[in-house]
Coordinates of C-alpha atoms in Angstrom, one line a residue:
Chain A
N268 CA -18.3 4.6 -22.8
A269 CA -18.8 7.4 -20.2
G270 CA -16.1 5.9 -17.9
V271 CA -16.5 7.0 -14.3
T272 CA -19.2 9.6 -13.6
Q273 CA -19.7 11.5 -10.4
T274 CA -22.6 13.7 -9.3
P275 CA -22.9 16.4 -8.1
K276 CA -19.9 18.4 -9.3
F277 CA -20.2 20.8 -6.4
Q278 CA -22.2 20.8 -3.2
V279 CA -22.6 23.1 -0.2
L280 CA -23.9 21.6 3.0
K281 CA -24.6 22.9 6.5
T282 CA -23.1 21.1 9.5
G283 CA -25.2 18.1 10.4
Q284 CA -26.8 17.7 7.0
S285 CA -26.6 14.3 5.2
M286 CA -26.0 13.7 1.6
T287 CA -25.0 11.0 -0.9
L288 CA -22.2 11.4 -3.5
Q289 CA -23.0 9.3 -6.5
C290 CA -20.5 7.3 -8.5
A291 CA -21.1 5.1 -11.5
Q292 CA -18.9 3.3 -14.0
D293 CA -19.8 1.5 -17.3
M294 CA -16.6 -0.5 -17.7
N295 CA -17.8 -3.5 -15.7
H296 CA -14.9 -3.0 -13.2
E297 CA -15.0 -5.0 -10.0
Y298 CA -12.9 -2.7 -7.9
M299 CA -14.2 0.8 -6.9
S300 CA -12.8 3.3 -4.5
W301 CA -13.6 6.6 -2.9
Y302 CA -10.8 9.0 -2.1
R303 CA -10.7 12.5 -0.6
Q304 CA -8.1 15.0 -1.6
D305 CA -7.0 17.8 0.7
P306 CA -4.3 20.4 0.1
G307 CA -0.9 18.9 1.1
M308 CA -2.4 15.5 1.9
G309 CA -2.5 13.8 -1.4
L310 CA -5.3 11.3 -1.9
R311 CA -6.5 9.3 1.1
L312 CA -8.7 6.2 0.7
I313 CA -12.1 6.4 2.4
H314 CA -13.8 3.1 1.4
Y315 CA -13.3 0.6 -1.3
S316 CA -15.2 -2.4 -2.8
V317 CA -13.8 -5.4 -4.6
G318 CA -17.2 -6.4 -6.0
A319 CA -21.0 -6.1 -5.6
G320 CA -21.9 -6.7 -2.0
I321 CA -18.4 -6.4 -0.7
T322 CA -17.0 -3.2 0.9
D323 CA -14.1 -2.4 3.2
Q324 CA -12.7 0.5 5.0
G325 CA -9.7 2.6 3.9
E326 CA -7.5 5.0 5.7
V327 CA -10.1 7.6 6.7
P328 CA -13.6 5.9 6.9
N329 CA -15.1 7.7 9.9
G330 CA -18.2 9.7 9.0
Y331 CA -18.8 7.9 5.7
N332 CA -20.8 4.9 4.7
V333 CA -20.8 3.0 1.4
S334 CA -22.7 0.2 -0.2
R335 CA -22.3 -1.7 -3.4
S336 CA -25.5 -3.3 -4.6
T337 CA -24.5 -3.4 -8.2
T338 CA -21.3 -3.6 -10.1
E339 CA -21.9 -0.1 -11.7
D340 CA -22.7 2.0 -8.7
F341 CA -20.8 2.9 -5.5
P342 CA -22.4 5.8 -3.6
L343 CA -20.7 7.5 -0.7
R344 CA -23.0 8.7 2.1
L345 CA -22.1 11.4 4.6
L346 CA -24.2 10.8 7.6
S347 CA -23.9 14.1 9.5
A348 CA -21.6 16.5 7.6
A349 CA -18.8 18.3 9.5
P350 CA -16.5 21.1 8.3
S351 CA -13.6 18.7 8.4
Q352 CA -15.3 16.8 5.5
T353 CA -14.8 19.8 3.3
S354 CA -12.7 18.3 0.5
V355 CA -12.6 17.2 -3.1
Y356 CA -13.9 13.6 -3.4
F357 CA -12.8 11.3 -6.2
C358 CA -14.3 8.0 -7.2
A359 CA -12.2 5.5 -9.1
S360 CA -12.8 2.1 -10.7
S361 CA -10.4 -0.6 -12.0
P362 CA -10.4 -4.2 -13.1
G363 CA -8.1 -4.9 -10.1
L364 CA -5.4 -3.1 -8.2
E365 CA -3.8 -1.8 -11.4
T366 CA -4.8 1.1 -13.6
Q367 CA -7.4 3.2 -11.8
Y368 CA -9.9 5.3 -13.8
F369 CA -10.9 8.4 -11.9
G370 CA -14.1 10.4 -12.1
P371 CA -14.0 14.2 -12.4
G372 CA -14.5 14.8 -8.7
T373 CA -17.1 16.3 -6.4
R374 CA -16.1 19.5 -4.5
L375 CA -17.9 19.6 -1.1
L376 CA -18.0 22.6 1.2
V377 CA -19.4 22.1 4.7
L378 CA -20.3 25.3 6.5
Chain B
S96 CA -0.5 6.4 6.8
Q97 CA 0.7 7.0 3.3
Q98 CA 3.0 4.4 1.8
G99 CA 4.6 6.5 -1.0
E100 CA 6.3 9.8 -0.6
E101 CA 7.3 11.8 -3.6
D102 CA 10.3 14.1 -3.8
P103 CA 10.7 16.9 -4.5
Q104 CA 7.4 18.5 -3.4
A105 CA 7.6 21.0 -6.2
L106 CA 9.7 21.3 -9.3
S107 CA 10.0 24.2 -11.8
I108 CA 11.9 23.7 -15.1
Q109 CA 12.2 25.3 -18.5
E110 CA 10.4 23.8 -21.5
G111 CA 12.7 21.3 -23.2
E112 CA 14.5 20.3 -20.0
N113 CA 14.0 16.9 -18.4
A114 CA 12.0 16.5 -15.2
T115 CA 12.9 13.8 -12.7
M116 CA 10.6 12.9 -9.8
N117 CA 11.2 10.4 -7.1
C118 CA 9.0 8.2 -5.0
S119 CA 10.0 6.2 -1.9
Y120 CA 7.8 3.6 -0.2
K121 CA 8.0 1.6 3.0
T122 CA 6.7 -2.0 2.5
S123 CA 7.0 -4.6 -0.2
I124 CA 4.9 -3.9 -3.3
N125 CA 3.3 -5.8 -6.2
N126 CA 3.5 -2.8 -8.5
L127 CA 4.0 0.9 -8.5
Q128 CA 2.1 3.4 -10.6
W129 CA 2.4 7.0 -11.6
Y130 CA -0.5 9.3 -12.2
R131 CA -0.9 12.9 -13.4
Q132 CA -3.5 15.4 -12.3
N133 CA -4.2 18.6 -14.1
S134 CA -5.6 21.4 -12.1
G135 CA -9.2 20.8 -11.1
R136 CA -9.4 17.4 -12.8
G137 CA -9.3 13.8 -11.8
L138 CA -6.1 11.7 -11.9
V139 CA -5.0 10.0 -15.1
H140 CA -2.9 6.9 -15.1
L141 CA 0.5 7.3 -16.8
I142 CA 2.5 4.1 -16.3
L143 CA 2.7 1.0 -14.1
I144 CA 5.8 -0.9 -13.2
R145 CA 5.7 -4.3 -11.6
S146 CA 8.0 -5.4 -8.7
N147 CA 10.0 -7.7 -11.0
E148 CA 10.6 -5.0 -13.6
R149 CA 13.5 -2.4 -13.3
E150 CA 12.7 0.0 -16.1
K151 CA 9.8 0.9 -18.3
H152 CA 9.2 3.4 -21.1
S153 CA 6.1 5.0 -22.5
G154 CA 6.6 7.8 -25.0
R155 CA 8.6 10.6 -23.2
L156 CA 8.2 8.8 -19.9
R157 CA 10.7 6.6 -18.3
V158 CA 10.1 4.9 -15.0
T159 CA 12.7 3.0 -12.9
L160 CA 12.1 0.8 -9.9
D161 CA 14.7 -0.2 -7.3
T162 CA 13.0 -2.6 -4.9
S163 CA 16.2 -2.9 -2.7
K164 CA 16.0 0.8 -2.0
K165 CA 12.2 0.9 -2.1
S166 CA 12.2 3.7 -4.6
S167 CA 11.1 4.7 -8.0
S168 CA 11.8 7.6 -10.3
L169 CA 9.7 9.1 -13.1
L170 CA 11.6 10.9 -15.9
I171 CA 9.8 13.2 -18.3
T172 CA 12.1 14.0 -21.2
A173 CA 11.9 17.2 -23.4
S174 CA 9.2 18.7 -21.2
R175 CA 6.4 20.8 -22.5
A176 CA 4.2 23.4 -21.0
A177 CA 1.4 20.9 -21.2
D178 CA 3.3 18.7 -18.7
T179 CA 2.5 21.2 -16.0
A180 CA 0.5 19.2 -13.5
S181 CA 0.7 17.3 -10.2
Y182 CA 2.3 13.8 -10.3
F183 CA 1.5 11.1 -7.8
C184 CA 3.0 7.7 -7.2
A185 CA 0.7 4.9 -6.0
T186 CA 1.7 1.5 -4.6
D187 CA -0.1 -1.8 -4.3
S188 CA 1.4 -3.5 -1.2
T189 CA 1.7 -7.2 -0.9
G190 CA -0.4 -9.1 1.6
A191 CA -4.0 -9.7 2.3
N192 CA -6.5 -6.8 1.9
S193 CA -4.1 -5.0 -0.3
K194 CA -5.1 -1.5 -1.3
L195 CA -3.7 1.2 -3.6
T196 CA -2.0 3.9 -1.6
F197 CA -1.1 7.3 -3.1
G198 CA 1.6 9.7 -2.1
K199 CA 1.1 13.4 -1.5
G200 CA 2.2 14.4 -5.0
I201 CA 4.7 16.6 -6.8
T202 CA 3.8 19.9 -8.4
L203 CA 5.6 20.3 -11.7
S204 CA 5.7 23.7 -13.5
V205 CA 7.1 23.8 -17.0
R206 CA 7.9 27.4 -18.0
P207 CA 7.5 28.2 -21.7

């Protein structure tokens, strides 16, 4: 099993550009989440999904969209990148609200 | 807002010593988890303790939970340089639309 994979590993964007961060898991987990990690802020939940076709907002959803068309994939879309979205983004999956399996992260720099 | 808050923010100890980290939270929980993050990597699950449990062990890790004080502690015994990492607590609050909420983390440095 590959576990949770994230692509790309690193991305540089210009303000106003859009992009999609990919996340995939091969563990058949229903629960998937996106977090951002900023220095001194810990992990903050952006969006999460409790199953295919179901998504909900977390603590910091503004500027991000998600969809969950399959159990395996949970992409995060930045509609119009802003410097405040410079961060490290982590995707996680789990069978429920217990042990979360994290991907390796995507480092995003918005200029 | 973040549910869990770890204390201290940073901890530096000598190899072989014990490291104790604390986490406090605000609302009732179903369970509390501890994670480790090595520099530049994703988080790794260490241990989960449920709200009806008071203490749990896993190898050199010991976790306690006091629901009356809304706090938990993580003890790492006989620390090693490889334990150098950031440690996070995460809580799963009771109620509808429950989500997992992470604290800001504790940076542990173990000096060889």
